[in-house]
Amino acid sequence: MSHHPAFRAIGGAVKELARDTVTTSAELIKITVPVVIVTKILEELGLIVYISMALEPVMNLMGLPGALGLVWATGIMTTLYAAVGVYAVLAPGLELTGGQVTVLCSVMLIAHSLPVEMSITKRAGAGLLPVGAIRLLGALFYGVILYHLCSTFGIWQEPARIFFQADTGEETLTAWATTQLFNLGLIVVIIFCILVAMRLMKVVGLLALLEWLLKPVLPLFGMSHRAAPLTVVGMIVGIAYGGALIIRETTTGGMDSREKFNSLALMSLSHGLVEDTLLMLAIGGKLAGIFWGRLLFSLLVIFILVRVIDHFSRSRTTAA
């Protein structure tokens, strides 16, 4: 029975899933554990208060407590998973609403891992300053819009569901370490669930459907039919893969500089539409805000940006 092809296929899929979970979790732990330890040290030294105060003006624009600025700053400089590790430490002590968690998740989805991802977009042909400005200002602008929509119309004002454990109140390192181990274990479970969900989506054709929906509209955003499929892949899978495809296409001379910039700018605002979205859903973000709203916002920003650049290019040509 165990030699039946179906059982072998299932066994192979389970082994691959387990291997991917272990690999991804190992990478997560290498990044997250030092970040969580540094956060604890900052907390013990009383520096979290000062960091929160420094970040409070920006976070308040989006209706968020200053302490969450440390979560976003961690995500900007490292990874979303490291940011989730800091969120696991801080969130249980904050009284957050579903709307606030959604705003935080949304800005992290737009602006995270900037040192790594911007180096990729630079290699692919987009300048550091324009892409950095698009991501940081885009995240802030979308966060402000989403906050005002939520507060004005009373959307997602219920208390957020925080799945992570708070500190027990005991001032022992053992108690703190136990709590963090639980939270890390929970993140590993989340990773496993995300990997399962992505495989199921691929099997039932949801990823192909998303690609089919996006591909026809991208020419409206300054991309040819040749560039659109590469952009869609980057939006769904992530900047690392999408950027690599564009770098490869560039070597063949298949894309001009304007088209590359438009593609990379859109990818910068909306990428990892499956994995990253699932991660933010797992910590309490609402799908309408972190997926549909972000996607529509990204398309609108690039639509306007393309036309503004075209207008100035025509004006410069006419003047010359």
mmCIF file of N, CA and C in Angstrom, residues 8-114:
data_model
loop_
_atom_site.group_PDB
_atom_site.id
_atom_site.type_symbol
_atom_site.label_atom_id
_atom_site.label_comp_id
_atom_site.label_asym_id
_atom_site.label_seq_id
_atom_site.Cartn_x
_atom_site.Cartn_y
_atom_site.Cartn_z
ATOM 1 N N ARG A 8 3.259 7.754 -2.246
ATOM 2 C CA ARG A 8 4.620 8.282 -2.400
ATOM 3 C C ARG A 8 4.587 9.784 -2.638
ATOM 4 N N ALA A 9 3.608 10.229 -3.433
ATOM 5 C CA ALA A 9 3.480 11.666 -3.717
ATOM 6 C C ALA A 9 3.140 12.443 -2.454
ATOM 7 N N ILE A 10 2.212 11.885 -1.659
ATOM 8 C CA ILE A 10 1.831 12.544 -0.402
ATOM 9 C C ILE A 10 3.017 12.586 0.552
ATOM 10 N N GLY A 11 3.731 11.435 0.639
ATOM 11 C CA GLY A 11 4.908 11.387 1.513
ATOM 12 C C GLY A 11 5.964 12.393 1.101
ATOM 13 N N GLY A 12 6.176 12.517 -0.218
ATOM 14 C CA GLY A 12 7.148 13.489 -0.720
ATOM 15 C C GLY A 12 6.739 14.915 -0.406
ATOM 16 N N ALA A 13 5.430 15.188 -0.544
ATOM 17 C CA ALA A 13 4.931 16.536 -0.258
ATOM 18 C C ALA A 13 5.084 16.883 1.216
ATOM 19 N N VAL A 14 4.804 15.890 2.078
ATOM 20 C CA VAL A 14 4.932 16.114 3.531
ATOM 21 C C VAL A 14 6.388 16.366 3.902
ATOM 22 N N LYS A 15 7.305 15.577 3.308
ATOM 23 C CA LYS A 15 8.736 15.769 3.593
ATOM 24 C C LYS A 15 9.205 17.149 3.138
ATOM 25 N N GLU A 16 8.753 17.548 1.945
ATOM 26 C CA GLU A 16 9.142 18.862 1.423
ATOM 27 C C GLU A 16 8.606 19.982 2.307
ATOM 28 N N LEU A 17 7.353 19.813 2.766
ATOM 29 C CA LEU A 17 6.737 20.805 3.646
ATOM 30 C C LEU A 17 7.493 20.904 4.965
ATOM 31 N N ALA A 18 7.845 19.741 5.523
ATOM 32 C CA ALA A 18 8.594 19.729 6.785
ATOM 33 C C ALA A 18 9.966 20.375 6.608
ATOM 34 N N ARG A 19 10.623 20.061 5.498
ATOM 35 C CA ARG A 19 11.950 20.632 5.231
ATOM 36 C C ARG A 19 11.869 22.154 5.075
ATOM 37 N N ASP A 20 10.872 22.621 4.324
ATOM 38 C CA ASP A 20 10.705 24.066 4.126
ATOM 39 C C ASP A 20 10.382 24.773 5.436
ATOM 40 N N THR A 21 9.558 24.121 6.274
ATOM 41 C CA THR A 21 9.207 24.717 7.569
ATOM 42 C C THR A 21 10.439 24.850 8.449
ATOM 43 N N VAL A 22 11.250 23.791 8.495
ATOM 44 C CA VAL A 22 12.472 23.821 9.314
ATOM 45 C C VAL A 22 13.440 24.880 8.793
ATOM 46 N N THR A 23 13.632 24.928 7.467
ATOM 47 C CA THR A 23 14.565 25.895 6.872
ATOM 48 C C THR A 23 14.124 27.325 7.146
ATOM 49 N N THR A 24 12.842 27.604 6.882
ATOM 50 C CA THR A 24 12.314 28.957 7.090
ATOM 51 C C THR A 24 12.363 29.336 8.559
ATOM 52 N N SER A 25 11.993 28.398 9.424
ATOM 53 C CA SER A 25 11.988 28.672 10.866
ATOM 54 C C SER A 25 13.398 28.922 11.383
ATOM 55 N N ALA A 26 14.370 28.170 10.853
ATOM 56 C CA ALA A 26 15.762 28.365 11.282
ATOM 57 C C ALA A 26 16.241 29.764 10.923
ATOM 58 N N GLU A 27 15.897 30.207 9.696
ATOM 59 C CA GLU A 27 16.266 31.565 9.287
ATOM 60 C C GLU A 27 15.582 32.593 10.178
ATOM 61 N N LEU A 28 14.315 32.344 10.479
ATOM 62 C CA LEU A 28 13.548 33.243 11.353
ATOM 63 C C LEU A 28 14.197 33.350 12.721
ATOM 64 N N ILE A 29 14.539 32.211 13.303
ATOM 65 C CA ILE A 29 15.086 32.197 14.666
ATOM 66 C C ILE A 29 16.433 32.916 14.715
ATOM 67 N N LYS A 30 17.262 32.734 13.663
ATOM 68 C CA LYS A 30 18.567 33.406 13.633
ATOM 69 C C LYS A 30 18.418 34.922 13.653
ATOM 70 N N ILE A 31 17.355 35.423 13.018
ATOM 71 C CA ILE A 31 17.132 36.872 12.964
ATOM 72 C C ILE A 31 16.360 37.358 14.180
ATOM 73 N N THR A 32 15.316 36.609 14.559
ATOM 74 C CA THR A 32 14.366 37.087 15.558
ATOM 75 C C THR A 32 14.912 37.045 16.979
ATOM 76 N N VAL A 33 15.618 35.980 17.334
ATOM 77 C CA VAL A 33 16.096 35.849 18.720
ATOM 78 C C VAL A 33 16.972 37.030 19.140
ATOM 79 N N PRO A 34 17.985 37.424 18.346
ATOM 80 C CA PRO A 34 18.763 38.603 18.750
ATOM 81 C C PRO A 34 17.917 39.867 18.875
ATOM 82 N N VAL A 35 16.940 40.027 17.954
ATOM 83 C CA VAL A 35 16.082 41.218 17.993
ATOM 84 C C VAL A 35 15.245 41.236 19.266
ATOM 85 N N VAL A 36 14.688 40.082 19.636
ATOM 86 C CA VAL A 36 13.874 39.989 20.855
ATOM 87 C C VAL A 36 14.729 40.257 22.092
ATOM 88 N N ILE A 37 15.953 39.738 22.102
ATOM 89 C CA ILE A 37 16.855 39.970 23.245
ATOM 90 C C ILE A 37 17.193 41.456 23.368
ATOM 91 N N VAL A 38 17.494 42.096 22.226
ATOM 92 C CA VAL A 38 17.784 43.539 22.247
ATOM 93 C C VAL A 38 16.572 44.315 22.747
ATOM 94 N N THR A 39 15.374 43.911 22.308
ATOM 95 C CA THR A 39 14.151 44.573 22.775
ATOM 96 C C THR A 39 14.004 44.439 24.285
ATOM 97 N N LYS A 40 14.301 43.256 24.817
ATOM 98 C CA LYS A 40 14.229 43.036 26.262
ATOM 99 C C LYS A 40 15.235 43.921 26.998
ATOM 100 N N ILE A 41 16.446 44.018 26.455
ATOM 101 C CA ILE A 41 17.468 44.867 27.084
ATOM 102 C C ILE A 41 17.015 46.325 27.094
ATOM 103 N N LEU A 42 16.483 46.782 25.960
ATOM 104 C CA LEU A 42 15.974 48.158 25.884
ATOM 105 C C LEU A 42 14.858 48.383 26.893
ATOM 106 N N GLU A 43 14.002 47.361 27.034
ATOM 107 C CA GLU A 43 12.891 47.450 27.982
ATOM 108 C C GLU A 43 13.415 47.537 29.416
ATOM 109 N N GLU A 44 14.385 46.688 29.754
ATOM 110 C CA GLU A 44 14.944 46.670 31.110
ATOM 111 C C GLU A 44 15.673 47.974 31.443
ATOM 112 N N LEU A 45 16.290 48.577 30.434
ATOM 113 C CA LEU A 45 17.011 49.836 30.647
ATOM 114 C C LEU A 45 16.085 51.053 30.617
ATOM 115 N N GLY A 46 14.810 50.796 30.319
ATOM 116 C CA GLY A 46 13.846 51.894 30.264
ATOM 117 C C GLY A 46 13.937 52.724 28.995
ATOM 118 N N LEU A 47 14.632 52.191 27.977
ATOM 119 C CA LEU A 47 14.837 52.956 26.748
ATOM 120 C C LEU A 47 13.661 52.857 25.780
ATOM 121 N N ILE A 48 12.805 51.837 25.962
ATOM 122 C CA ILE A 48 11.628 51.694 25.102
ATOM 123 C C ILE A 48 10.781 52.960 25.169
ATOM 124 N N VAL A 49 10.674 53.529 26.367
ATOM 125 C CA VAL A 49 9.868 54.740 26.558
ATOM 126 C C VAL A 49 10.403 55.869 25.689
ATOM 127 N N TYR A 50 11.732 56.035 25.658
ATOM 128 C CA TYR A 50 12.332 57.128 24.893
ATOM 129 C C TYR A 50 12.230 56.883 23.386
ATOM 130 N N ILE A 51 12.408 55.619 22.985
ATOM 131 C CA ILE A 51 12.248 55.278 21.567
ATOM 132 C C ILE A 51 10.808 55.529 21.133
ATOM 133 N N SER A 52 9.863 55.144 21.997
ATOM 134 C CA SER A 52 8.444 55.361 21.707
ATOM 135 C C SER A 52 8.147 56.846 21.568
ATOM 136 N N MET A 53 8.730 57.652 22.463
ATOM 137 C CA MET A 53 8.506 59.100 22.415
ATOM 138 C C MET A 53 9.054 59.693 21.116
ATOM 139 N N ALA A 54 10.211 59.184 20.671
ATOM 140 C CA ALA A 54 10.818 59.692 19.438
ATOM 141 C C ALA A 54 9.972 59.341 18.211
ATOM 142 N N LEU A 55 9.382 58.143 18.232
ATOM 143 C CA LEU A 55 8.597 57.680 17.082
ATOM 144 C C LEU A 55 7.127 58.070 17.171
ATOM 145 N N GLU A 56 6.718 58.559 18.341
ATOM 146 C CA GLU A 56 5.296 58.834 18.586
ATOM 147 C C GLU A 56 4.671 59.801 17.586
ATOM 148 N N PRO A 57 5.342 60.919 17.209
ATOM 149 C CA PRO A 57 4.700 61.842 16.259
ATOM 150 C C PRO A 57 4.305 61.176 14.946
ATOM 151 N N VAL A 58 5.199 60.329 14.415
ATOM 152 C CA VAL A 58 4.899 59.638 13.155
ATOM 153 C C VAL A 58 3.792 58.616 13.357
ATOM 154 N N MET A 59 3.887 57.826 14.429
ATOM 155 C CA MET A 59 2.893 56.780 14.662
ATOM 156 C C MET A 59 1.527 57.373 14.982
ATOM 157 N N ASN A 60 1.509 58.510 15.676
ATOM 158 C CA ASN A 60 0.234 59.147 16.016
ATOM 159 C C ASN A 60 -0.525 59.606 14.778
ATOM 160 N N LEU A 61 0.200 59.950 13.712
ATOM 161 C CA LEU A 61 -0.465 60.319 12.458
ATOM 162 C C LEU A 61 -1.347 59.183 11.957
ATOM 163 N N MET A 62 -0.965 57.954 12.313
ATOM 164 C CA MET A 62 -1.710 56.772 11.868
ATOM 165 C C MET A 62 -2.562 56.183 12.986
ATOM 166 N N GLY A 63 -2.687 56.938 14.093
ATOM 167 C CA GLY A 63 -3.516 56.473 15.206
ATOM 168 C C GLY A 63 -2.918 55.324 15.980
ATOM 169 N N LEU A 64 -1.585 55.206 15.974
ATOM 170 C CA LEU A 64 -0.911 54.095 16.646
ATOM 171 C C LEU A 64 -0.081 54.596 17.818
ATOM 172 N N PRO A 65 0.030 53.789 18.883
ATOM 173 C CA PRO A 65 0.911 54.171 19.997
ATOM 174 C C PRO A 65 2.369 54.181 19.557
ATOM 175 N N GLY A 66 3.164 55.051 20.179
ATOM 176 C CA GLY A 66 4.564 55.189 19.801
ATOM 177 C C GLY A 66 5.353 53.905 19.914
ATOM 178 N N ALA A 67 4.988 53.034 20.869
ATOM 179 C CA ALA A 67 5.727 51.781 21.071
ATOM 180 C C ALA A 67 5.729 50.912 19.818
ATOM 181 N N LEU A 68 4.652 51.005 19.022
ATOM 182 C CA LEU A 68 4.599 50.193 17.808
ATOM 183 C C LEU A 68 5.575 50.692 16.749
ATOM 184 N N GLY A 69 6.107 51.893 16.952
ATOM 185 C CA GLY A 69 7.134 52.383 16.043
ATOM 186 C C GLY A 69 8.359 51.493 16.055
ATOM 187 N N LEU A 70 8.654 50.889 17.207
ATOM 188 C CA LEU A 70 9.787 49.963 17.300
ATOM 189 C C LEU A 70 9.531 48.713 16.464
ATOM 190 N N VAL A 71 8.266 48.281 16.425
ATOM 191 C CA VAL A 71 7.899 47.124 15.601
ATOM 192 C C VAL A 71 8.140 47.446 14.129
ATOM 193 N N TRP A 72 7.635 48.606 13.689
ATOM 194 C CA TRP A 72 7.791 48.985 12.282
ATOM 195 C C TRP A 72 9.257 49.213 11.935
ATOM 196 N N ALA A 73 9.989 49.898 12.829
ATOM 197 C CA ALA A 73 11.410 50.159 12.573
ATOM 198 C C ALA A 73 12.186 48.852 12.428
ATOM 199 N N THR A 74 11.837 47.860 13.247
ATOM 200 C CA THR A 74 12.482 46.542 13.139
ATOM 201 C C THR A 74 12.187 45.914 11.787
ATOM 202 N N GLY A 75 10.925 45.999 11.355
ATOM 203 C CA GLY A 75 10.545 45.464 10.053
ATOM 204 C C GLY A 75 11.249 46.167 8.911
ATOM 205 N N ILE A 76 11.380 47.493 9.015
ATOM 206 C CA ILE A 76 12.049 48.267 7.964
ATOM 207 C C ILE A 76 13.499 47.823 7.798
ATOM 208 N N MET A 77 14.185 47.625 8.907
ATOM 209 C CA MET A 77 15.616 47.327 8.853
ATOM 210 C C MET A 77 15.915 45.839 8.692
ATOM 211 N N THR A 78 15.008 44.960 9.128
ATOM 212 C CA THR A 78 15.283 43.514 9.052
ATOM 213 C C THR A 78 14.198 42.816 8.230
ATOM 214 N N THR A 79 13.321 42.065 8.877
ATOM 215 C CA THR A 79 12.291 41.313 8.155
ATOM 216 C C THR A 79 10.947 41.431 8.866
ATOM 217 N N LEU A 80 9.901 41.031 8.156
ATOM 218 C CA LEU A 80 8.568 41.003 8.770
ATOM 219 C C LEU A 80 8.529 40.037 9.944
ATOM 220 N N TYR A 81 9.227 38.917 9.832
ATOM 221 C CA TYR A 81 9.205 37.933 10.917
ATOM 222 C C TYR A 81 9.870 38.486 12.174
ATOM 223 N N ALA A 82 10.962 39.235 12.002
ATOM 224 C CA ALA A 82 11.600 39.866 13.160
ATOM 225 C C ALA A 82 10.665 40.901 13.781
ATOM 226 N N ALA A 83 9.951 41.640 12.931
ATOM 227 C CA ALA A 83 8.985 42.624 13.434
ATOM 228 C C ALA A 83 7.876 41.941 14.223
ATOM 229 N N VAL A 84 7.436 40.777 13.740
ATOM 230 C CA VAL A 84 6.415 40.014 14.467
ATOM 231 C C VAL A 84 6.956 39.583 15.827
ATOM 232 N N GLY A 85 8.248 39.246 15.884
ATOM 233 C CA GLY A 85 8.858 38.891 17.169
ATOM 234 C C GLY A 85 8.791 40.032 18.167
ATOM 235 N N VAL A 86 9.074 41.267 17.719
ATOM 236 C CA VAL A 86 8.980 42.440 18.595
ATOM 237 C C VAL A 86 7.525 42.718 18.947
ATOM 238 N N TYR A 87 6.638 42.552 17.967
ATOM 239 C CA TYR A 87 5.198 42.740 18.208
ATOM 240 C C TYR A 87 4.712 41.772 19.283
ATOM 241 N N ALA A 88 5.218 40.548 19.245
ATOM 242 C CA ALA A 88 4.823 39.545 20.245
ATOM 243 C C ALA A 88 5.206 39.981 21.649
ATOM 244 N N VAL A 89 6.315 40.731 21.763
ATOM 245 C CA VAL A 89 6.761 41.214 23.072
ATOM 246 C C VAL A 89 5.906 42.385 23.546
ATOM 247 N N LEU A 90 5.596 43.312 22.633
ATOM 248 C CA LEU A 90 4.968 44.574 23.024
ATOM 249 C C LEU A 90 3.441 44.555 23.002
ATOM 250 N N ALA A 91 2.852 43.843 22.030
ATOM 251 C CA ALA A 91 1.404 43.929 21.814
ATOM 252 C C ALA A 91 0.549 43.525 23.010
ATOM 253 N N PRO A 92 0.904 42.455 23.757
ATOM 254 C CA PRO A 92 0.037 42.072 24.880
ATOM 255 C C PRO A 92 -0.122 43.168 25.937
ATOM 256 N N GLY A 93 0.815 44.103 26.012
ATOM 257 C CA GLY A 93 0.715 45.178 26.997
ATOM 258 C C GLY A 93 -0.003 46.405 26.482
ATOM 259 N N LEU A 94 -0.450 46.370 25.224
ATOM 260 C CA LEU A 94 -1.142 47.509 24.622
ATOM 261 C C LEU A 94 -2.598 47.139 24.361
ATOM 262 N N GLU A 95 -3.483 48.090 24.506
ATOM 263 C CA GLU A 95 -4.903 47.853 24.217
ATOM 264 C C GLU A 95 -5.178 48.306 22.789
ATOM 265 N N LEU A 96 -4.991 47.383 21.854
ATOM 266 C CA LEU A 96 -5.115 47.706 20.441
ATOM 267 C C LEU A 96 -6.470 47.287 19.895
ATOM 268 N N THR A 97 -6.933 48.012 18.882
ATOM 269 C CA THR A 97 -8.150 47.624 18.170
ATOM 270 C C THR A 97 -7.764 46.855 16.904
ATOM 271 N N GLY A 98 -8.761 46.212 16.314
ATOM 272 C CA GLY A 98 -8.514 45.520 15.055
ATOM 273 C C GLY A 98 -8.039 46.477 13.977
ATOM 274 N N GLY A 99 -8.573 47.704 13.992
ATOM 275 C CA GLY A 99 -8.164 48.712 13.018
ATOM 276 C C GLY A 99 -6.710 49.103 13.184
ATOM 277 N N GLN A 100 -6.263 49.270 14.423
ATOM 278 C CA GLN A 100 -4.870 49.646 14.667
ATOM 279 C C GLN A 100 -3.906 48.555 14.207
ATOM 280 N N VAL A 101 -4.252 47.307 14.490
ATOM 281 C CA VAL A 101 -3.396 46.198 14.045
ATOM 282 C C VAL A 101 -3.348 46.158 12.517
ATOM 283 N N THR A 102 -4.485 46.418 11.872
ATOM 284 C CA THR A 102 -4.536 46.418 10.408
ATOM 285 C C THR A 102 -3.685 47.537 9.823
ATOM 286 N N VAL A 103 -3.727 48.717 10.437
ATOM 287 C CA VAL A 103 -2.887 49.832 9.980
ATOM 288 C C VAL A 103 -1.413 49.467 10.118
ATOM 289 N N LEU A 104 -1.032 48.924 11.282
ATOM 290 C CA LEU A 104 0.364 48.523 11.497
ATOM 291 C C LEU A 104 0.796 47.478 10.468
ATOM 292 N N CYS A 105 -0.030 46.461 10.275
ATOM 293 C CA CYS A 105 0.294 45.405 9.308
ATOM 294 C C CYS A 105 0.457 45.985 7.901
ATOM 295 N N SER A 106 -0.407 46.920 7.544
ATOM 296 C CA SER A 106 -0.379 47.501 6.196
ATOM 297 C C SER A 106 0.902 48.274 5.940
ATOM 298 N N VAL A 107 1.307 49.114 6.907
ATOM 299 C CA VAL A 107 2.525 49.908 6.687
ATOM 300 C C VAL A 107 3.757 49.007 6.688
ATOM 301 N N MET A 108 3.721 47.928 7.477
ATOM 302 C CA MET A 108 4.850 46.991 7.460
ATOM 303 C C MET A 108 4.922 46.248 6.130
ATOM 304 N N LEU A 109 3.772 45.920 5.556
ATOM 305 C CA LEU A 109 3.764 45.214 4.279
ATOM 306 C C LEU A 109 4.349 46.074 3.163
ATOM 307 N N ILE A 110 4.098 47.375 3.218
ATOM 308 C CA ILE A 110 4.619 48.271 2.186
ATOM 309 C C ILE A 110 6.099 48.568 2.406
ATOM 310 N N ALA A 111 6.488 48.828 3.654
ATOM 311 C CA ALA A 111 7.879 49.205 3.941
ATOM 312 C C ALA A 111 8.494 48.237 4.943
ATOM 313 N N HIS A 112 9.235 47.264 4.440
ATOM 314 C CA HIS A 112 9.962 46.320 5.285
ATOM 315 C C HIS A 112 11.202 45.833 4.531
ATOM 316 N N SER A 113 12.154 45.312 5.286
ATOM 317 C CA SER A 113 13.383 44.737 4.696
ATOM 318 C C SER A 113 14.024 45.671 3.665
ATOM 319 N N LEU A 114 14.043 46.968 3.951
ATOM 320 C CA LEU A 114 14.514 47.929 2.950
ATOM 321 C C LEU A 114 15.980 47.740 2.549
#
